mmCIF file of C-alpha atoms and ligand atoms in Angstrom:
data_model
loop_
_atom_site.group_PDB
_atom_site.id
_atom_site.type_symbol
_atom_site.label_atom_id
_atom_site.label_comp_id
_atom_site.label_asym_id
_atom_site.label_seq_id
_atom_site.Cartn_x
_atom_site.Cartn_y
_atom_site.Cartn_z
ATOM 1 C CA MET A 1 -22.239 39.475 -85.075
ATOM 2 C CA PHE A 2 -23.654 37.086 -82.501
ATOM 3 C CA ALA A 3 -22.061 34.221 -80.666
ATOM 4 C CA LEU A 4 -23.822 31.221 -79.233
ATOM 5 C CA VAL A 5 -21.930 29.603 -76.376
ATOM 6 C CA ASP A 6 -23.211 26.161 -75.440
ATOM 7 C CA CYS A 7 -21.828 23.919 -72.704
ATOM 8 C CA ASN A 8 -20.994 20.415 -73.872
ATOM 9 C CA SER A 9 -23.049 17.697 -72.125
ATOM 10 C CA PHE A 10 -23.828 20.262 -69.453
ATOM 11 C CA TYR A 11 -25.241 18.133 -66.611
ATOM 12 C CA ALA A 12 -22.654 15.389 -66.995
ATOM 13 C CA SER A 13 -19.851 17.971 -67.272
ATOM 14 C CA CYS A 14 -21.021 19.705 -64.061
ATOM 15 C CA GLU A 15 -20.828 16.385 -62.211
ATOM 16 C CA ARG A 16 -17.250 15.961 -63.420
ATOM 17 C CA VAL A 17 -15.921 19.340 -62.341
ATOM 18 C CA PHE A 18 -15.420 18.233 -58.741
ATOM 19 C CA ARG A 19 -14.776 14.590 -59.601
ATOM 20 C CA PRO A 20 -11.627 14.549 -61.744
ATOM 21 C CA ASP A 21 -11.574 10.769 -61.340
ATOM 22 C CA LEU A 22 -14.552 10.670 -63.724
ATOM 23 C CA LYS A 23 -12.601 12.167 -66.621
ATOM 24 C CA GLY A 24 -13.069 9.927 -69.643
ATOM 25 C CA ARG A 25 -15.532 7.704 -67.757
ATOM 26 C CA PRO A 26 -19.129 7.490 -68.969
ATOM 27 C CA VAL A 27 -21.487 9.585 -66.820
ATOM 28 C CA VAL A 28 -25.292 9.715 -66.826
ATOM 29 C CA VAL A 29 -27.725 11.981 -64.972
ATOM 30 C CA LEU A 30 -31.223 10.862 -63.956
ATOM 31 C CA SER A 31 -34.586 12.617 -63.953
ATOM 32 C CA ASN A 32 -36.441 13.609 -60.772
ATOM 33 C CA ASN A 33 -37.037 10.524 -58.625
ATOM 34 C CA ASP A 34 -34.275 8.715 -60.516
ATOM 35 C CA GLY A 35 -36.767 7.402 -63.094
ATOM 36 C CA CYS A 36 -34.925 7.695 -66.385
ATOM 37 C CA ILE A 37 -31.779 9.059 -67.976
ATOM 38 C CA VAL A 38 -31.991 12.744 -68.920
ATOM 39 C CA ALA A 39 -28.384 13.460 -69.878
ATOM 40 C CA GLY A 40 -25.179 11.638 -70.619
ATOM 41 C CA SER A 41 -21.542 12.280 -71.402
ATOM 42 C CA PRO A 42 -20.309 11.491 -74.942
ATOM 43 C CA GLU A 43 -18.778 8.262 -73.592
ATOM 44 C CA ALA A 44 -22.181 7.189 -72.262
ATOM 45 C CA ARG A 45 -23.878 8.045 -75.540
ATOM 46 C CA GLY A 46 -21.196 6.026 -77.320
ATOM 47 C CA LEU A 47 -22.297 2.986 -75.326
ATOM 48 C CA GLY A 48 -25.849 3.356 -76.611
ATOM 49 C CA VAL A 49 -27.308 5.073 -73.552
ATOM 50 C CA ARG A 50 -30.107 7.359 -74.754
ATOM 51 C CA THR A 51 -31.950 10.285 -73.211
ATOM 52 C CA GLY A 52 -35.333 9.157 -71.942
ATOM 53 C CA MET A 53 -34.203 5.574 -71.337
ATOM 54 C CA PRO A 54 -35.663 4.216 -68.080
ATOM 55 C CA LEU A 55 -32.928 3.504 -65.567
ATOM 56 C CA HIS A 56 -33.885 -0.157 -65.217
ATOM 57 C CA GLU A 57 -33.413 -0.691 -68.965
ATOM 58 C CA ALA A 58 -29.894 0.712 -68.801
ATOM 59 C CA ARG A 59 -28.872 -1.315 -65.731
ATOM 60 C CA ASP A 60 -26.877 -3.934 -67.655
ATOM 61 C CA LEU A 61 -24.971 -1.342 -69.677
ATOM 62 C CA ILE A 62 -24.232 0.630 -66.516
ATOM 63 C CA ARG A 63 -22.864 -2.369 -64.655
ATOM 64 C CA LYS A 64 -20.881 -3.710 -67.585
ATOM 65 C CA HIS A 65 -19.142 -0.420 -68.429
ATOM 66 C CA GLY A 66 -18.819 1.112 -64.976
ATOM 67 C CA VAL A 67 -21.027 4.084 -65.859
ATOM 68 C CA ALA A 68 -21.177 6.724 -63.096
ATOM 69 C CA VAL A 69 -24.826 7.477 -62.221
ATOM 70 C CA PHE A 70 -26.095 10.727 -60.673
ATOM 71 C CA SER A 71 -29.486 12.007 -59.523
ATOM 72 C CA SER A 72 -30.173 15.465 -60.943
ATOM 73 C CA ASN A 73 -28.518 18.128 -58.806
ATOM 74 C CA TYR A 74 -30.222 21.329 -59.972
ATOM 75 C CA THR A 75 -28.609 23.329 -57.186
ATOM 76 C CA LEU A 76 -25.209 22.534 -58.649
ATOM 77 C CA TYR A 77 -26.239 22.991 -62.300
ATOM 78 C CA GLY A 78 -27.942 26.317 -61.594
ATOM 79 C CA ASP A 79 -24.883 27.666 -59.824
ATOM 80 C CA MET A 80 -22.471 26.454 -62.513
ATOM 81 C CA SER A 81 -24.693 28.098 -65.119
ATOM 82 C CA ARG A 82 -24.544 31.373 -63.196
ATOM 83 C CA ARG A 83 -20.741 31.099 -63.159
ATOM 84 C CA VAL A 84 -20.588 30.582 -66.918
ATOM 85 C CA VAL A 85 -22.674 33.737 -67.483
ATOM 86 C CA ALA A 86 -20.534 35.755 -65.056
ATOM 87 C CA THR A 87 -17.378 34.587 -66.854
ATOM 88 C CA LEU A 88 -18.762 35.496 -70.283
ATOM 89 C CA GLU A 89 -19.668 38.935 -68.944
ATOM 90 C CA THR A 90 -15.972 39.586 -68.307
ATOM 91 C CA LEU A 91 -15.310 39.229 -72.044
ATOM 92 C CA VAL A 92 -18.305 40.796 -73.798
ATOM 93 C CA PRO A 93 -20.641 43.646 -72.852
ATOM 94 C CA GLN A 94 -23.985 41.912 -73.535
ATOM 95 C CA VAL A 95 -24.952 38.372 -72.597
ATOM 96 C CA GLU A 96 -28.396 36.856 -73.051
ATOM 97 C CA MET A 97 -28.999 33.691 -71.103
ATOM 98 C CA TYR A 98 -31.009 31.541 -73.467
ATOM 99 C CA SER A 99 -31.222 28.331 -71.458
ATOM 100 C CA ILE A 100 -29.433 26.802 -68.485
ATOM 101 C CA ASP A 101 -26.451 25.888 -70.675
ATOM 102 C CA GLU A 102 -26.637 28.336 -73.599
ATOM 103 C CA CYS A 103 -25.941 32.054 -73.984
ATOM 104 C CA PHE A 104 -26.115 34.453 -76.888
ATOM 105 C CA LEU A 105 -23.456 37.182 -76.940
ATOM 106 C CA ASP A 106 -23.581 40.477 -78.786
ATOM 107 C CA LEU A 107 -20.288 40.823 -80.671
ATOM 108 C CA SER A 108 -21.153 43.911 -82.689
ATOM 109 C CA LEU A 109 -18.253 45.831 -81.136
ATOM 110 C CA PHE A 110 -15.605 43.311 -82.184
ATOM 111 C CA PRO A 111 -13.666 43.759 -85.440
ATOM 112 C CA ASP A 112 -13.752 40.829 -87.824
ATOM 113 C CA HIS A 113 -10.183 39.653 -87.247
ATOM 114 C CA GLU A 114 -10.788 39.326 -83.510
ATOM 115 C CA LEU A 115 -13.725 36.927 -83.779
ATOM 116 C CA GLN A 116 -11.826 33.671 -84.148
ATOM 117 C CA PRO A 117 -9.366 34.476 -81.307
ATOM 118 C CA LEU A 118 -12.335 35.557 -79.154
ATOM 119 C CA GLY A 119 -14.005 32.195 -79.712
ATOM 120 C CA GLN A 120 -10.888 30.479 -78.407
ATOM 121 C CA GLN A 121 -10.558 32.893 -75.513
ATOM 122 C CA ILE A 122 -14.143 32.176 -74.433
ATOM 123 C CA ARG A 123 -13.460 28.442 -74.445
ATOM 124 C CA GLU A 124 -10.245 28.802 -72.501
ATOM 125 C CA ARG A 125 -11.603 31.181 -69.902
ATOM 126 C CA VAL A 126 -14.743 29.164 -69.161
ATOM 127 C CA ALA A 127 -12.645 25.990 -68.974
ATOM 128 C CA ARG A 128 -10.125 27.581 -66.609
ATOM 129 C CA TRP A 129 -12.485 29.572 -64.399
ATOM 130 C CA VAL A 130 -15.521 27.308 -64.263
ATOM 131 C CA GLY A 131 -14.137 23.951 -65.381
ATOM 132 C CA LEU A 132 -16.711 23.320 -68.103
ATOM 133 C CA PRO A 133 -16.112 22.566 -71.796
ATOM 134 C CA VAL A 134 -18.033 24.831 -74.198
ATOM 135 C CA CYS A 135 -18.354 25.266 -77.963
ATOM 136 C CA VAL A 136 -18.754 28.621 -79.674
ATOM 137 C CA GLY A 137 -20.570 29.494 -82.888
ATOM 138 C CA ILE A 138 -20.165 32.997 -84.314
ATOM 139 C CA ALA A 139 -22.242 34.416 -87.179
ATOM 140 C CA PRO A 140 -24.174 37.485 -88.328
ATOM 141 C CA THR A 141 -27.564 36.165 -87.098
ATOM 142 C CA LYS A 142 -28.741 34.163 -84.105
ATOM 143 C CA THR A 143 -30.003 31.329 -86.293
ATOM 144 C CA LEU A 144 -26.623 31.065 -88.031
ATOM 145 C CA ALA A 145 -24.762 31.303 -84.706
ATOM 146 C CA LYS A 146 -26.804 28.350 -83.470
ATOM 147 C CA LEU A 147 -25.961 26.449 -86.642
ATOM 148 C CA ALA A 148 -22.248 27.356 -86.364
ATOM 149 C CA ASN A 149 -22.316 26.061 -82.811
ATOM 150 C CA SER A 150 -23.675 22.680 -83.854
ATOM 151 C CA LEU A 151 -20.877 22.437 -86.433
ATOM 152 C CA ALA A 152 -18.297 23.375 -83.793
ATOM 153 C CA LYS A 153 -19.599 20.478 -81.674
ATOM 154 C CA LYS A 154 -19.562 17.949 -84.496
ATOM 155 C CA ASP A 155 -16.309 18.814 -86.249
ATOM 156 C CA ALA A 156 -13.343 17.824 -84.130
ATOM 157 C CA GLY A 157 -11.020 19.798 -86.421
ATOM 158 C CA ALA A 158 -12.811 23.095 -85.723
ATOM 159 C CA GLY A 159 -11.181 23.504 -82.325
ATOM 160 C CA GLY A 160 -14.554 24.090 -80.675
ATOM 161 C CA ALA A 161 -15.250 27.430 -82.373
ATOM 162 C CA VAL A 162 -16.742 28.056 -85.805
ATOM 163 C CA VAL A 163 -16.952 31.562 -87.277
ATOM 164 C CA LEU A 164 -19.214 32.199 -90.280
ATOM 165 C CA ASN A 165 -18.031 35.681 -91.179
ATOM 166 C CA SER A 166 -18.078 35.444 -94.949
ATOM 167 C CA ASP A 167 -20.602 34.402 -97.523
ATOM 168 C CA ALA A 168 -18.398 31.518 -98.611
ATOM 169 C CA ARG A 169 -18.174 30.192 -95.058
ATOM 170 C CA ARG A 170 -21.909 30.583 -94.559
ATOM 171 C CA ARG A 171 -22.652 28.585 -97.702
ATOM 172 C CA GLY A 172 -20.040 26.001 -96.761
ATOM 173 C CA ALA A 173 -21.880 25.476 -93.494
ATOM 174 C CA LEU A 174 -25.479 25.458 -94.724
ATOM 175 C CA TRP A 175 -25.303 22.444 -97.011
ATOM 176 C CA GLN A 176 -23.997 20.227 -94.202
ATOM 177 C CA VAL A 177 -27.033 20.769 -92.002
ATOM 178 C CA PRO A 178 -30.326 18.893 -92.452
ATOM 179 C CA VAL A 179 -33.349 21.190 -92.356
ATOM 180 C CA SER A 180 -34.656 19.391 -89.259
ATOM 181 C CA ALA A 181 -31.559 20.560 -87.336
ATOM 182 C CA VAL A 182 -32.138 24.263 -88.017
ATOM 183 C CA TRP A 183 -33.059 26.244 -84.897
ATOM 184 C CA GLY A 184 -36.821 26.759 -84.823
ATOM 185 C CA VAL A 185 -37.637 23.901 -87.179
ATOM 186 C CA GLY A 186 -39.555 21.299 -85.239
ATOM 187 C CA ARG A 187 -40.403 17.818 -86.395
ATOM 188 C CA ARG A 188 -43.736 18.794 -87.948
ATOM 189 C CA LEU A 189 -42.331 21.755 -89.858
ATOM 190 C CA ALA A 190 -39.387 19.650 -91.038
ATOM 191 C CA GLY A 191 -41.824 17.109 -92.444
ATOM 192 C CA ARG A 192 -43.753 19.760 -94.349
ATOM 193 C CA LEU A 193 -40.549 21.318 -95.696
ATOM 194 C CA GLU A 194 -39.215 17.953 -96.795
ATOM 195 C CA ALA A 195 -42.464 17.371 -98.662
ATOM 196 C CA MET A 196 -41.595 20.563 -100.589
ATOM 197 C CA ASP A 197 -38.184 19.011 -101.325
ATOM 198 C CA ILE A 198 -36.411 21.304 -98.867
ATOM 199 C CA ASN A 199 -34.061 18.938 -97.071
ATOM 200 C CA THR A 200 -31.073 21.017 -96.031
ATOM 201 C CA ALA A 201 -30.488 24.410 -94.443
ATOM 202 C CA GLU A 202 -29.002 25.481 -97.784
ATOM 203 C CA GLN A 203 -32.253 24.652 -99.600
ATOM 204 C CA LEU A 204 -34.286 26.471 -96.973
ATOM 205 C CA ALA A 205 -32.071 29.553 -97.344
ATOM 206 C CA ALA A 206 -32.642 29.469 -101.103
ATOM 207 C CA ALA A 207 -36.412 28.988 -100.800
ATOM 208 C CA ASP A 208 -38.848 31.588 -102.132
ATOM 209 C CA ARG A 209 -39.556 33.848 -99.155
ATOM 210 C CA ARG A 210 -43.000 34.807 -100.309
ATOM 211 C CA LEU A 211 -43.982 31.201 -100.774
ATOM 212 C CA ILE A 212 -42.679 30.311 -97.307
ATOM 213 C CA ARG A 213 -44.616 33.189 -95.820
ATOM 214 C CA LYS A 214 -47.783 32.167 -97.631
ATOM 215 C CA ARG A 215 -47.555 28.481 -96.727
ATOM 216 C CA PHE A 216 -46.402 29.012 -93.150
ATOM 217 C CA SER A 217 -46.082 32.401 -91.512
ATOM 218 C CA VAL A 218 -43.890 35.417 -91.028
ATOM 219 C CA VAL A 219 -41.946 33.453 -88.394
ATOM 220 C CA GLN A 220 -40.695 30.943 -90.964
ATOM 221 C CA GLU A 221 -39.974 33.712 -93.443
ATOM 222 C CA ARG A 222 -37.808 35.319 -90.799
ATOM 223 C CA LEU A 223 -35.965 32.026 -90.491
ATOM 224 C CA VAL A 224 -35.122 32.139 -94.205
ATOM 225 C CA ARG A 225 -33.848 35.694 -93.848
ATOM 226 C CA GLU A 226 -31.743 34.765 -90.848
ATOM 227 C CA LEU A 227 -30.176 31.852 -92.752
ATOM 228 C CA ASN A 228 -29.196 34.358 -95.436
ATOM 229 C CA GLY A 229 -27.368 36.491 -92.906
ATOM 230 C CA GLU A 230 -30.112 39.115 -92.436
ATOM 231 C CA PRO A 231 -30.538 39.597 -88.709
ATOM 232 C CA CYS A 232 -34.215 39.539 -87.637
ATOM 233 C CA LEU A 233 -33.795 38.409 -84.046
ATOM 234 C CA THR A 234 -32.114 40.735 -81.575
ATOM 235 C CA MET A 235 -30.559 40.318 -78.148
ATOM 236 C CA GLU A 236 -33.168 39.824 -75.446
ATOM 237 C CA THR A 237 -31.521 40.927 -72.276
ATOM 238 C CA GLN A 238 -34.626 42.333 -70.585
ATOM 239 C CA PRO A 239 -36.234 39.480 -68.710
ATOM 240 C CA VAL A 240 -39.893 38.997 -69.640
ATOM 241 C CA PRO A 241 -42.089 39.849 -66.660
ATOM 242 C CA ARG A 242 -43.085 36.692 -64.897
ATOM 243 C CA GLN A 243 -46.603 35.385 -65.426
ATOM 244 C CA GLN A 244 -46.532 32.654 -62.822
ATOM 245 C CA VAL A 245 -44.470 30.884 -60.215
ATOM 246 C CA ILE A 246 -44.828 27.123 -60.061
ATOM 247 C CA HIS A 247 -43.455 24.560 -57.692
ATOM 248 C CA SER A 248 -44.350 21.007 -58.572
ATOM 249 C CA ARG A 249 -42.734 17.675 -57.846
ATOM 250 C CA SER A 250 -43.478 14.025 -58.186
ATOM 251 C CA PHE A 251 -43.247 12.067 -54.967
ATOM 252 C CA GLY A 252 -40.636 9.397 -54.287
ATOM 253 C CA ASP A 253 -43.517 7.053 -53.486
ATOM 254 C CA PRO A 254 -47.182 7.774 -54.268
ATOM 255 C CA LEU A 255 -49.172 9.347 -51.424
ATOM 256 C CA VAL A 256 -52.574 8.123 -50.315
ATOM 257 C CA SER A 257 -53.374 9.892 -47.064
ATOM 258 C CA LEU A 258 -54.603 13.436 -46.794
ATOM 259 C CA PRO A 259 -52.199 14.417 -43.964
ATOM 260 C CA ALA A 260 -49.164 13.327 -46.012
ATOM 261 C CA LEU A 261 -50.371 15.282 -49.043
ATOM 262 C CA ARG A 262 -51.111 18.244 -46.807
ATOM 263 C CA GLN A 263 -47.484 18.371 -45.710
ATOM 264 C CA ALA A 264 -46.215 18.157 -49.262
ATOM 265 C CA VAL A 265 -48.586 20.899 -50.460
ATOM 266 C CA SER A 266 -47.574 23.097 -47.533
ATOM 267 C CA ASP A 267 -43.925 22.686 -48.512
ATOM 268 C CA PHE A 268 -44.536 23.325 -52.224
ATOM 269 C CA THR A 269 -46.529 26.447 -51.384
ATOM 270 C CA ALA A 270 -43.718 27.746 -49.176
ATOM 271 C CA LYS A 271 -41.176 27.111 -51.958
ATOM 272 C CA ALA A 272 -43.280 28.868 -54.581
ATOM 273 C CA ALA A 273 -43.943 31.789 -52.226
ATOM 274 C CA GLU A 274 -40.242 32.167 -51.469
ATOM 275 C CA LYS A 275 -39.359 32.177 -55.168
ATOM 276 C CA MET A 276 -42.061 34.778 -55.783
ATOM 277 C CA ARG A 277 -40.812 37.013 -52.962
ATOM 278 C CA GLN A 278 -37.269 36.860 -54.356
ATOM 279 C CA GLU A 279 -38.632 38.696 -57.374
ATOM 280 C CA GLY A 280 -40.517 41.203 -55.274
ATOM 281 C CA LEU A 281 -43.964 39.967 -56.317
ATOM 282 C CA CYS A 282 -47.225 39.002 -54.674
ATOM 283 C CA ALA A 283 -49.989 36.732 -56.012
ATOM 284 C CA GLY A 284 -53.645 37.427 -56.751
ATOM 285 C CA ARG A 285 -54.472 33.782 -57.373
ATOM 286 C CA ILE A 286 -53.328 30.358 -56.223
ATOM 287 C CA SER A 287 -53.932 27.041 -57.971
ATOM 288 C CA LEU A 288 -53.279 23.483 -56.950
ATOM 289 C CA TYR A 289 -53.102 20.400 -59.105
ATOM 290 C CA LEU A 290 -52.794 16.749 -58.254
ATOM 291 C CA ARG A 291 -51.943 13.800 -60.438
ATOM 292 C CA THR A 292 -52.584 10.171 -59.687
ATOM 293 C CA ALA A 293 -49.613 7.824 -59.855
ATOM 294 C CA PRO A 294 -49.173 5.867 -63.107
ATOM 295 C CA MET A 295 -50.408 2.684 -61.442
ATOM 296 C CA GLY A 296 -53.307 4.450 -59.728
ATOM 297 C CA LYS A 297 -56.923 4.583 -60.787
ATOM 298 C CA PRO A 298 -57.577 6.616 -63.947
ATOM 299 C CA GLN A 299 -57.383 10.307 -63.319
ATOM 300 C CA GLN A 300 -60.208 11.408 -65.623
ATOM 301 C CA LEU A 301 -62.792 10.528 -62.996
ATOM 302 C CA PHE A 302 -62.822 13.866 -61.241
ATOM 303 C CA PRO A 303 -61.200 17.290 -61.523
ATOM 304 C CA HIS A 304 -57.611 17.518 -60.416
ATOM 305 C CA THR A 305 -57.099 21.227 -60.366
ATOM 306 C CA ALA A 306 -58.652 23.946 -58.283
ATOM 307 C CA SER A 307 -57.871 27.581 -57.783
ATOM 308 C CA ALA A 308 -58.906 30.487 -55.659
ATOM 309 C CA SER A 309 -58.366 34.201 -55.878
ATOM 310 C CA LEU A 310 -56.596 36.038 -53.104
ATOM 311 C CA SER A 311 -57.969 39.351 -52.037
ATOM 312 C CA PRO A 312 -55.923 41.303 -51.288
ATOM 313 C CA ALA A 313 -52.998 39.840 -53.269
ATOM 314 C CA SER A 314 -50.583 38.175 -50.871
ATOM 315 C CA LEU A 315 -46.953 37.154 -50.438
ATOM 316 C CA ASP A 316 -47.509 35.648 -47.006
ATOM 317 C CA THR A 317 -46.703 31.926 -46.859
ATOM 318 C CA ARG A 318 -49.256 31.501 -44.068
ATOM 319 C CA VAL A 319 -52.091 32.970 -46.125
ATOM 320 C CA LEU A 320 -51.097 31.044 -49.244
ATOM 321 C CA SER A 321 -50.630 27.819 -47.334
ATOM 322 C CA ARG A 322 -54.048 28.065 -45.680
ATOM 323 C CA GLN A 323 -55.650 28.640 -49.067
ATOM 324 C CA ALA A 324 -53.713 25.751 -50.644
ATOM 325 C CA GLY A 325 -54.894 23.536 -47.792
ATOM 326 C CA GLU A 326 -58.505 24.384 -48.554
ATOM 327 C CA LEU A 327 -57.983 23.651 -52.247
ATOM 328 C CA LEU A 328 -56.470 20.307 -51.317
ATOM 329 C CA SER A 329 -59.468 19.402 -49.151
ATOM 330 C CA SER A 330 -61.747 20.087 -52.091
ATOM 331 C CA LEU A 331 -59.699 17.945 -54.484
ATOM 332 C CA TRP A 332 -58.556 15.012 -52.409
ATOM 333 C CA LYS A 333 -60.505 11.771 -52.676
ATOM 334 C CA PRO A 334 -59.864 8.708 -50.535
ATOM 335 C CA GLY A 335 -58.552 5.547 -52.156
ATOM 336 C CA TYR A 336 -56.404 7.197 -54.807
ATOM 337 C CA ARG A 337 -52.626 7.102 -55.054
ATOM 338 C CA TYR A 338 -51.214 10.508 -55.868
ATOM 339 C CA GLY A 339 -47.892 10.679 -57.708
ATOM 340 C CA LYS A 340 -47.464 14.388 -58.152
ATOM 341 C CA ALA A 341 -48.685 17.750 -56.918
ATOM 342 C CA GLY A 342 -48.043 21.324 -57.967
ATOM 343 C CA VAL A 343 -48.762 24.786 -56.636
ATOM 344 C CA MET A 344 -49.052 27.700 -59.023
ATOM 345 C CA LEU A 345 -49.163 31.389 -58.127
ATOM 346 C CA THR A 346 -50.574 33.734 -60.781
ATOM 347 C CA GLU A 347 -51.937 37.253 -61.273
ATOM 348 C CA LEU A 348 -48.601 38.494 -60.016
ATOM 349 C CA SER A 349 -47.969 42.117 -59.231
ATOM 350 C CA PRO A 350 -45.151 44.030 -57.549
ATOM 351 C CA ALA A 351 -45.342 43.711 -53.772
ATOM 352 C CA GLY A 352 -45.898 46.768 -51.627
ATOM 353 C CA GLN A 353 -48.211 48.532 -54.054
ATOM 354 C CA GLY A 354 -51.212 46.271 -53.972
ATOM 355 C CA GLN A 355 -54.621 47.836 -53.621
ATOM 356 C CA ALA A 356 -55.631 48.365 -50.059
ATOM 357 C CA SER A 357 -58.358 46.009 -49.014
ATOM 358 C CA LEU A 358 -61.371 46.891 -46.986
ATOM 359 C CA PHE A 359 -60.417 44.262 -44.440
ATOM 360 C CA ALA A 360 -56.615 44.367 -44.357
ATOM 361 C CA SER A 361 -55.036 47.463 -42.953
ATOM 362 C CA GLN A 362 -51.793 48.804 -44.362
ATOM 363 C CA GLU A 363 -50.294 48.060 -40.986
ATOM 364 C CA THR A 364 -51.143 44.340 -41.281
ATOM 365 C CA THR A 365 -49.665 44.178 -44.770
ATOM 366 C CA ARG A 366 -46.463 45.819 -43.579
ATOM 367 C CA LYS A 367 -46.148 43.358 -40.724
ATOM 368 C CA GLU A 368 -46.713 40.384 -43.029
ATOM 369 C CA GLU A 369 -44.051 41.642 -45.403
ATOM 370 C CA ALA A 370 -41.567 42.183 -42.591
ATOM 371 C CA LEU A 371 -42.213 38.716 -41.193
ATOM 372 C CA MET A 372 -41.703 37.061 -44.582
ATOM 373 C CA LYS A 373 -38.514 39.038 -45.138
ATOM 374 C CA THR A 374 -37.182 37.782 -41.803
ATOM 375 C CA LEU A 375 -38.196 34.211 -42.627
ATOM 376 C CA ASP A 376 -36.400 34.329 -45.978
ATOM 377 C CA ALA A 377 -33.310 35.911 -44.412
ATOM 378 C CA ILE A 378 -33.037 33.133 -41.818
ATOM 379 C CA ASN A 379 -33.539 30.402 -44.412
ATOM 380 C CA ALA A 380 -30.913 31.961 -46.678
ATOM 381 C CA SER A 381 -28.350 32.453 -43.901
ATOM 382 C CA GLY A 382 -27.350 28.793 -43.790
ATOM 383 C CA LYS A 383 -27.681 28.795 -39.997
ATOM 384 C CA GLY A 384 -30.897 26.832 -39.943
ATOM 385 C CA LYS A 385 -34.348 26.655 -41.371
ATOM 386 C CA VAL A 386 -37.736 27.926 -40.289
ATOM 387 C CA TRP A 387 -40.930 26.524 -41.759
ATOM 388 C CA LEU A 388 -44.631 26.274 -41.050
ATOM 389 C CA ALA A 389 -45.549 23.351 -38.809
ATOM 390 C CA GLY A 390 -48.020 22.290 -41.499
ATOM 391 C CA ARG A 391 -45.108 20.932 -43.491
ATOM 392 C CA GLY A 392 -44.387 18.407 -40.739
ATOM 393 C CA MET A 393 -41.485 18.324 -38.332
ATOM 394 C CA LYS A 394 -39.139 16.063 -40.257
ATOM 395 C CA ARG A 395 -36.332 17.416 -42.366
ATOM 396 C CA GLU A 396 -37.392 17.730 -45.973
ATOM 397 C CA GLU A 397 -35.296 14.833 -47.234
ATOM 398 C CA GLN A 398 -36.724 12.501 -44.559
ATOM 399 C CA SER A 399 -40.347 13.284 -45.334
ATOM 400 C CA VAL A 400 -42.600 10.649 -46.839
ATOM 401 C CA TRP A 401 -43.145 12.867 -49.893
ATOM 402 C CA ALA A 402 -39.457 13.575 -50.531
ATOM 403 C CA MET A 403 -38.021 12.937 -53.972
ATOM 404 C CA ARG A 404 -36.011 9.811 -54.503
ATOM 405 C CA ARG A 405 -32.462 10.955 -55.160
ATOM 406 C CA ALA A 406 -30.282 8.017 -54.315
ATOM 407 C CA HIS A 407 -27.307 9.169 -56.373
ATOM 408 C CA LEU A 408 -27.181 12.846 -55.501
ATOM 409 C CA SER A 409 -23.805 14.572 -55.633
ATOM 410 C CA PRO A 410 -22.921 17.229 -53.018
ATOM 411 C CA ALA A 411 -23.893 20.892 -53.492
ATOM 412 C CA TYR A 412 -20.187 21.638 -53.926
ATOM 413 C CA THR A 413 -20.528 25.338 -54.608
ATOM 414 C CA THR A 414 -23.518 26.413 -52.523
ATOM 415 C CA ARG A 415 -23.399 24.607 -49.162
ATOM 416 C CA VAL A 416 -20.498 25.103 -46.771
ATOM 417 C CA GLU A 417 -20.549 21.509 -45.488
ATOM 418 C CA ASP A 418 -20.243 20.268 -49.071
ATOM 419 C CA LEU A 419 -17.130 22.250 -50.018
ATOM 420 C CA PRO A 420 -14.618 19.934 -51.624
ATOM 421 C CA ARG A 421 -11.726 19.120 -49.291
ATOM 422 C CA VAL A 422 -8.120 18.939 -50.435
ATOM 423 C CA TYR A 423 -5.751 16.687 -48.513
HETATM 424 MG MG1 MG B 501 -25.471 21.956 -74.231
#
């Protein structure tokens, strides 16, 4: 048996954990640069606030109903997500993090009669230890666990946990679910299935497997099997080796000048390099892309991406930053307004075992690695920050390229100054 644990309205719920005054009040969370709404509490959705709605269109609703508005606080959400996983790991031996707010659990060791109580225990423990509401779906396959979870969310009488541990229960669940809501069925596939008169999960489960395989592929056939309780998907607890590290952001205000862009690119490169070093990797290639702002001149006029190979592969922010700077010089054109930039590191390999280069001695490589380790240690210590002067001397949030985050909540759980105070 598998369980799928999914946090309810994750971003909005995270914002509420340290703001009990927001209980029952509508909450929305905004995209980067506060452009549009990316998440909302059930109360906000009840008012007609939709994901993807530009903030300015929702202004009237927000004012009229006293909706609490937050910029996205990924530091907080990432840490809360980590806490949910750690809590689940105290209850079950195997947890697969599927997305920032969803985990699959392997329940094969639990006897049947313990499944329903376990579902409740998961809800209670996450609520008590982390402060977040979750729903639990339990079933013999991942696809059915996902489906059980959506029923647990919808049906108030289910107590937040739905267990499909018998054929009768499975059938009772399938007919309620439109085929478009089945995990792995996108809009296009749903359209094609509906044209074959397959409108519900029940009809898909009853479909001729061979026909499905012939018309679509083995992936969709697997879906049919999974809906019938035949497990085809297993726990994926081994992280897939990383193919790339990207750091990209849109700017609070579009940038025109080369020096301003240079600072932003220097910062993005440093961020990407730090993330890469955390995983013990070095890069054989660096790419840069730029995007003109929506109101800028059309972007098709000239290439917006450039890349260069690094030989030998490097993890040194100074090397990467110099290379990114050269890429920027080759891409930048005067008179354009740039709204976004991104740095991508690829051809990753484990650090410390790169091929020796004709021009870089082992000694140099060792020194670079030691320097970067020291840099990362200082920046992680919370005592202060060290960065390349190329990023500019201002604090990140004061820079001209900083993101607009006017409604940002504190980093309650990860920055000492932001710890909640109790009076
Ligand atoms: Mg969720």
